[in-house]
Protein backbone atom coordinates (compact mmCIF):
# COMPACT_ATOMS: atom_id res chain seq x y z
CA UNK A 1 94.01 16.30 -64.56
CA UNK A 2 96.42 14.04 -67.01
CA UNK A 3 97.14 10.23 -65.54
CA UNK A 4 100.87 10.90 -66.19
CA UNK A 5 100.05 14.20 -63.94
CA UNK A 6 98.17 11.84 -61.20
CA UNK A 7 102.28 9.33 -60.99
CA UNK A 8 104.13 12.93 -60.24
CA UNK A 9 102.08 14.13 -57.55
CA UNK A 10 102.02 10.94 -55.68
CA UNK A 11 105.58 9.17 -56.54
CA UNK A 12 106.92 13.26 -55.19
CA UNK A 13 104.68 13.29 -51.92
CA UNK A 14 105.76 9.72 -51.72
CA UNK A 15 109.40 10.45 -51.78
CA UNK A 16 108.98 13.76 -49.43
CA UNK A 17 107.60 11.15 -46.99
CA UNK A 18 110.22 9.57 -46.78
CA UNK A 19 112.70 12.09 -46.61
CA UNK A 20 110.45 13.29 -43.28
CA UNK A 21 110.55 10.09 -42.40
CA UNK A 22 113.71 9.04 -42.85
CA UNK A 23 115.05 12.82 -40.88
CA UNK A 24 112.34 11.43 -37.92
CA UNK A 25 114.66 8.33 -37.86
CA UNK A 26 117.90 9.82 -36.99
CA UNK A 27 119.27 9.07 -33.56
CA UNK A 28 120.18 12.17 -31.58
CA UNK A 29 123.92 12.39 -30.95
CA UNK A 30 125.21 15.19 -28.59
CA UNK A 31 125.12 19.07 -29.77
CA UNK A 32 128.87 18.99 -31.23
CA UNK A 33 126.76 20.77 -33.94
CA UNK A 34 128.00 24.09 -35.11
CA UNK A 35 130.63 26.27 -37.48
CA UNK A 36 132.39 22.90 -37.99
CA UNK A 37 128.74 21.77 -39.66
CA UNK A 38 127.75 24.12 -41.78
CA UNK A 39 131.86 23.47 -42.91
CA UNK A 40 131.45 20.25 -43.55
CA UNK A 41 133.58 18.10 -42.22
CA UNK A 42 133.35 16.35 -39.36
CA UNK A 43 132.44 12.57 -39.44
CA UNK A 44 129.20 12.90 -36.99
CA UNK A 45 128.00 14.99 -40.18
CA UNK A 46 128.78 12.26 -43.46
CA UNK A 47 128.38 9.26 -40.71
CA UNK A 48 123.73 10.83 -40.06
CA UNK A 49 123.66 11.44 -44.52
CA UNK A 50 125.00 8.25 -44.84
CA UNK A 51 122.94 6.53 -42.12
CA UNK A 52 119.60 8.55 -44.52
CA UNK A 53 119.54 8.28 -47.35
CA UNK A 54 120.08 4.99 -46.06
CA UNK A 55 116.93 5.27 -44.91
CA UNK A 56 115.41 7.12 -47.57
CA UNK A 57 116.89 4.56 -50.09
CA UNK A 58 114.58 2.41 -48.45
CA UNK A 59 111.42 3.59 -47.77
CA UNK A 60 110.96 5.00 -50.87
CA UNK A 61 111.22 1.28 -52.78
CA UNK A 62 109.20 -0.13 -50.33
CA UNK A 63 106.68 2.97 -51.06
CA UNK A 64 106.44 3.65 -54.79
CA UNK A 65 107.39 -0.34 -55.38
CA UNK A 66 104.63 0.14 -57.83
CA UNK A 67 104.82 3.58 -58.71
CA UNK A 68 106.59 3.60 -62.21
CA UNK A 69 109.30 6.76 -63.93
CA UNK A 70 107.00 9.00 -65.91
CA UNK A 71 107.43 8.11 -69.23
CA UNK A 72 108.84 4.86 -68.63
CA UNK A 73 108.09 0.97 -69.67
CA UNK A 74 105.90 0.16 -66.43
CA UNK A 75 109.38 -1.08 -64.37
CA UNK A 76 109.63 0.79 -60.48
CA UNK A 77 111.26 2.52 -60.56
CA UNK A 78 115.54 2.56 -59.40
CA UNK A 79 117.38 3.71 -56.14
CA UNK A 80 120.51 3.55 -55.77
CA UNK A 81 122.26 2.10 -52.88
CA UNK A 82 124.12 4.27 -50.22
CA UNK A 83 127.60 4.43 -49.77
CA UNK A 84 127.90 2.82 -46.12
CA UNK A 85 130.21 4.95 -43.87
CA UNK A 86 133.71 4.32 -43.17
CA UNK A 87 133.55 2.58 -39.50
CA UNK A 88 135.28 3.96 -36.78
CA UNK A 89 138.53 2.80 -35.31
CA UNK A 90 138.59 -0.27 -33.00
CA UNK A 91 138.62 1.10 -28.60
CA UNK A 92 142.15 0.47 -27.16
CA UNK A 93 141.25 -1.47 -24.17
CA UNK A 94 143.73 -0.57 -21.49
CA UNK A 95 143.22 -1.88 -17.80
CA UNK A 96 142.77 -0.77 -15.03
CA UNK A 97 145.55 0.24 -11.59
CA UNK A 98 143.91 -0.99 -8.90
CA UNK A 99 141.22 1.36 -7.38
CA UNK A 100 141.30 3.21 -10.78
CA UNK A 101 137.70 3.41 -11.47
CA UNK A 102 137.39 3.41 -15.66
CA UNK A 103 134.51 5.33 -18.41
CA UNK A 104 132.99 1.29 -17.59
CA UNK A 105 131.84 2.07 -14.00
CA UNK A 106 129.46 4.79 -15.65
CA UNK A 107 125.72 4.49 -15.94
CA UNK A 108 124.82 3.96 -19.02
CA UNK A 109 123.54 6.83 -20.19
CA UNK A 110 126.35 8.52 -19.24
CA UNK A 111 129.26 6.23 -21.19
CA UNK A 112 127.60 6.98 -24.51
CA UNK A 113 127.14 10.10 -24.14
CA UNK A 114 130.71 10.42 -23.55
CA UNK A 115 132.26 8.03 -26.08
CA UNK A 116 130.17 10.49 -29.01
CA UNK A 117 132.13 12.92 -27.72
CA UNK A 118 135.90 10.61 -28.24
CA UNK A 119 133.98 9.35 -31.81
CA UNK A 120 133.92 12.74 -32.21
CA UNK A 121 136.91 13.52 -31.12
CA UNK A 122 138.62 10.99 -32.57
CA UNK A 123 136.98 12.69 -36.37
CA UNK A 124 138.45 15.34 -35.62
CA UNK A 125 141.81 15.78 -34.44
CA UNK A 126 142.21 12.62 -37.31
CA UNK A 127 141.22 14.35 -39.63
CA UNK A 128 142.98 18.60 -38.13
CA UNK A 129 146.90 16.75 -37.29
CA UNK A 130 149.02 16.57 -39.96
CA UNK A 131 149.65 14.09 -42.39
CA UNK A 132 151.10 10.56 -41.22
CA UNK A 133 150.75 11.94 -37.52
CA UNK A 134 149.19 7.99 -37.43
CA UNK A 135 145.46 5.66 -35.98
CA UNK A 136 144.17 8.72 -33.72
CA UNK A 137 142.03 5.58 -31.86
CA UNK A 138 139.67 6.66 -28.08
CA UNK A 139 140.07 4.05 -24.91
CA UNK A 140 137.65 2.41 -22.65
CA UNK A 141 140.32 4.15 -20.09
CA UNK A 142 139.16 7.60 -19.56
CA UNK A 143 136.90 10.06 -21.67
CA UNK A 144 140.40 11.73 -21.72
CA UNK A 145 142.96 9.34 -23.05
CA UNK A 146 143.69 8.30 -27.05
CA UNK A 147 146.53 6.72 -28.36
CA UNK A 148 147.92 7.10 -31.82
CA UNK A 149 148.70 4.34 -33.91
CA UNK A 150 151.64 4.68 -36.36
CA UNK A 151 153.17 1.65 -37.80
CA UNK A 152 154.04 -0.11 -35.07
CA UNK A 153 154.72 2.77 -32.60
CA UNK A 154 152.08 3.10 -30.18
CA UNK A 155 151.56 7.45 -28.54
CA UNK A 156 149.23 8.22 -25.82
CA UNK A 157 146.72 11.37 -26.77
CA UNK A 158 145.11 13.80 -23.95
CA UNK A 159 142.22 15.75 -25.08
CA UNK A 160 140.75 17.36 -21.51
CA UNK A 161 138.88 19.94 -21.10
CA UNK A 162 138.11 20.11 -17.44
CA UNK A 163 135.71 22.35 -15.10
CA UNK A 164 138.06 24.67 -13.40
CA UNK A 165 137.31 27.08 -10.40
CA UNK A 166 141.05 28.55 -10.92
CA UNK A 167 141.50 32.21 -12.83
CA UNK A 168 142.53 32.13 -16.16
CA UNK A 169 145.43 34.03 -16.01
CA UNK A 170 148.44 34.72 -18.63
CA UNK A 171 150.06 30.78 -18.86
CA UNK A 172 153.57 31.09 -17.56
CA UNK A 173 156.47 29.01 -19.31
CA UNK A 174 157.92 27.89 -15.80
CA UNK A 175 158.95 24.86 -16.81
CA UNK A 176 161.83 21.40 -16.97
CA UNK A 177 165.16 22.32 -18.37
CA UNK A 178 165.57 21.50 -22.07
CA UNK A 179 162.42 22.20 -23.10
CA UNK A 180 161.22 24.45 -25.37
CA UNK A 181 158.57 26.73 -24.30
CA UNK A 182 155.94 29.33 -26.29
CA UNK A 183 153.04 31.30 -25.07
CA UNK A 184 151.03 32.73 -27.68
CA UNK A 185 147.75 34.27 -28.73
CA UNK A 186 144.42 32.10 -30.02
CA UNK A 187 141.62 33.50 -32.38
CA UNK A 188 139.61 33.86 -29.22
CA UNK A 189 141.68 36.08 -27.38
CA UNK A 190 143.34 33.37 -25.02
CA UNK A 191 146.42 32.55 -23.99
CA UNK A 192 147.71 29.82 -24.50
CA UNK A 193 150.80 27.41 -23.36
CA UNK A 194 152.86 25.29 -25.66
CA UNK A 195 156.42 23.76 -24.33
CA UNK A 196 157.36 20.95 -25.89
CA UNK A 197 160.55 18.87 -23.58
CA UNK A 198 162.19 16.34 -22.96
CA UNK A 199 161.09 12.97 -21.06
CA UNK A 200 162.76 10.48 -19.16
CA UNK A 201 166.53 10.52 -20.12
CA UNK A 202 166.07 13.08 -21.95
CA UNK A 203 166.30 11.23 -25.56
CA UNK A 204 162.64 11.87 -26.51
CA UNK A 205 160.79 14.76 -26.84
CA UNK A 206 156.47 15.28 -25.65
CA UNK A 207 154.26 17.90 -27.54
CA UNK A 208 151.88 19.98 -25.23
CA UNK A 209 149.31 22.61 -25.39
CA UNK A 210 147.35 23.93 -22.66
CA UNK A 211 145.37 26.72 -22.92
CA UNK A 212 141.49 28.06 -20.65
CA UNK A 213 138.21 28.14 -21.82
CA UNK A 214 134.92 29.04 -21.01
CA UNK A 215 135.16 27.81 -17.11
CA UNK A 216 137.18 24.74 -17.86
CA UNK A 217 140.74 24.31 -18.31
CA UNK A 218 141.54 22.80 -21.71
CA UNK A 219 145.34 19.34 -22.25
CA UNK A 220 146.75 18.74 -26.14
CA UNK A 221 149.20 16.13 -25.75
CA UNK A 222 151.15 13.97 -27.42
CA UNK A 223 153.59 11.92 -25.83
CA UNK A 224 156.54 9.79 -26.81
CA UNK A 225 157.01 6.16 -27.35
CA UNK A 226 159.98 5.83 -25.43
CA UNK A 227 159.59 1.21 -25.89
CA UNK A 228 160.39 2.37 -29.36
CA UNK A 229 162.44 5.63 -29.18
CA UNK A 230 159.92 7.70 -31.40
CA UNK A 231 159.64 11.44 -29.48
CA UNK A 232 155.83 12.50 -29.83
CA UNK A 233 155.62 13.42 -33.71
CA UNK A 234 153.77 16.02 -33.63
CA UNK A 235 154.90 18.99 -32.57
CA UNK A 236 153.70 21.92 -30.12
CA UNK A 237 153.17 24.76 -33.19
CA UNK A 238 151.14 22.02 -34.55
CA UNK A 239 149.16 21.65 -31.93
CA UNK A 240 148.16 24.74 -32.13
CA UNK A 241 147.26 24.65 -34.84
CA UNK A 242 144.51 21.37 -34.37
CA UNK A 243 144.12 24.37 -30.65
CA UNK A 244 143.08 26.94 -33.46
CA UNK A 245 140.54 25.41 -35.94
CA UNK A 246 136.74 25.49 -35.50
CA UNK A 247 135.53 22.23 -35.46
CA UNK A 248 138.48 21.32 -32.55
CA UNK A 249 136.84 24.52 -30.49
CA UNK A 250 133.06 22.82 -31.30
CA UNK A 251 134.56 20.74 -29.50
CA UNK A 252 135.59 22.09 -26.34
CA UNK A 253 132.68 24.73 -26.54
CA UNK A 254 130.60 20.57 -26.11
CA UNK A 255 132.73 19.44 -23.26
CA UNK A 256 132.57 22.74 -21.39
CA UNK A 257 128.76 23.36 -21.20
CA UNK A 258 128.40 19.53 -20.18
CA UNK A 259 130.89 18.27 -18.39
CA UNK A 260 132.99 14.64 -18.41
CA UNK A 261 135.92 15.67 -15.67
CA UNK A 262 136.45 16.07 -12.59
CA UNK A 263 136.38 20.40 -11.64
CA UNK A 264 140.62 20.59 -11.16
CA UNK A 265 140.85 23.05 -8.05
CA UNK A 266 144.04 25.64 -7.08
CA UNK A 267 146.57 24.13 -5.25
CA UNK A 268 147.37 25.79 -1.93
CA UNK A 269 150.85 27.09 -2.20
CA UNK A 270 150.59 25.94 -5.86
């Protein structure tokens, strides 16, 4: 075998070993992969790819420092640095009311799991909500509460997947006066209720979509910023589009299989 062939084979083995090592060192994430990951649209995929690329660059540079490019002039092979992933927006701190439990009260491993889910949800919601809605941020109060910031306005976003013992009957449009309610069928055949309703004095509106998924009740809603005099920045139809997207459905699947909220039970007479 020629010397050049030997060097080529050694380079291939080193790179292959570096790739295997880099992949093995990646930290495990919640099992949120699926169709969304296959589409390459989730932030987690981009973060893991960036981490893997960076680790590979370090391993190759360290292990193959003296390995020369075939036909080169004797200089070590250059490895381009990986682009750093975009950091997630800082979480919003919400002071609990007296006696209210927060995520800070959770065991460390459960807190880490919920924060990872929230970060994933932030990426999905940010991508699927209409452009101009604002910046989606998680909060540290509970796993279902998020905030949307837009030019100084602050909107409360609720994304709740709550386990339930209630029957999954077709939702009924029994809403407050002045509200607009429709029922639609989601891609999996489940009926959803979409509502736009006045809040407070009736000058501003909130939007909400509710439906059943697996063994859970799902709520996706946006409240107005009443102090700023601004209604919720999305329509119920736009929330329905989010709820129908495969990436959002993967979040539902994870939260339904691994609940993070207390059980919702039927209320007598309700």
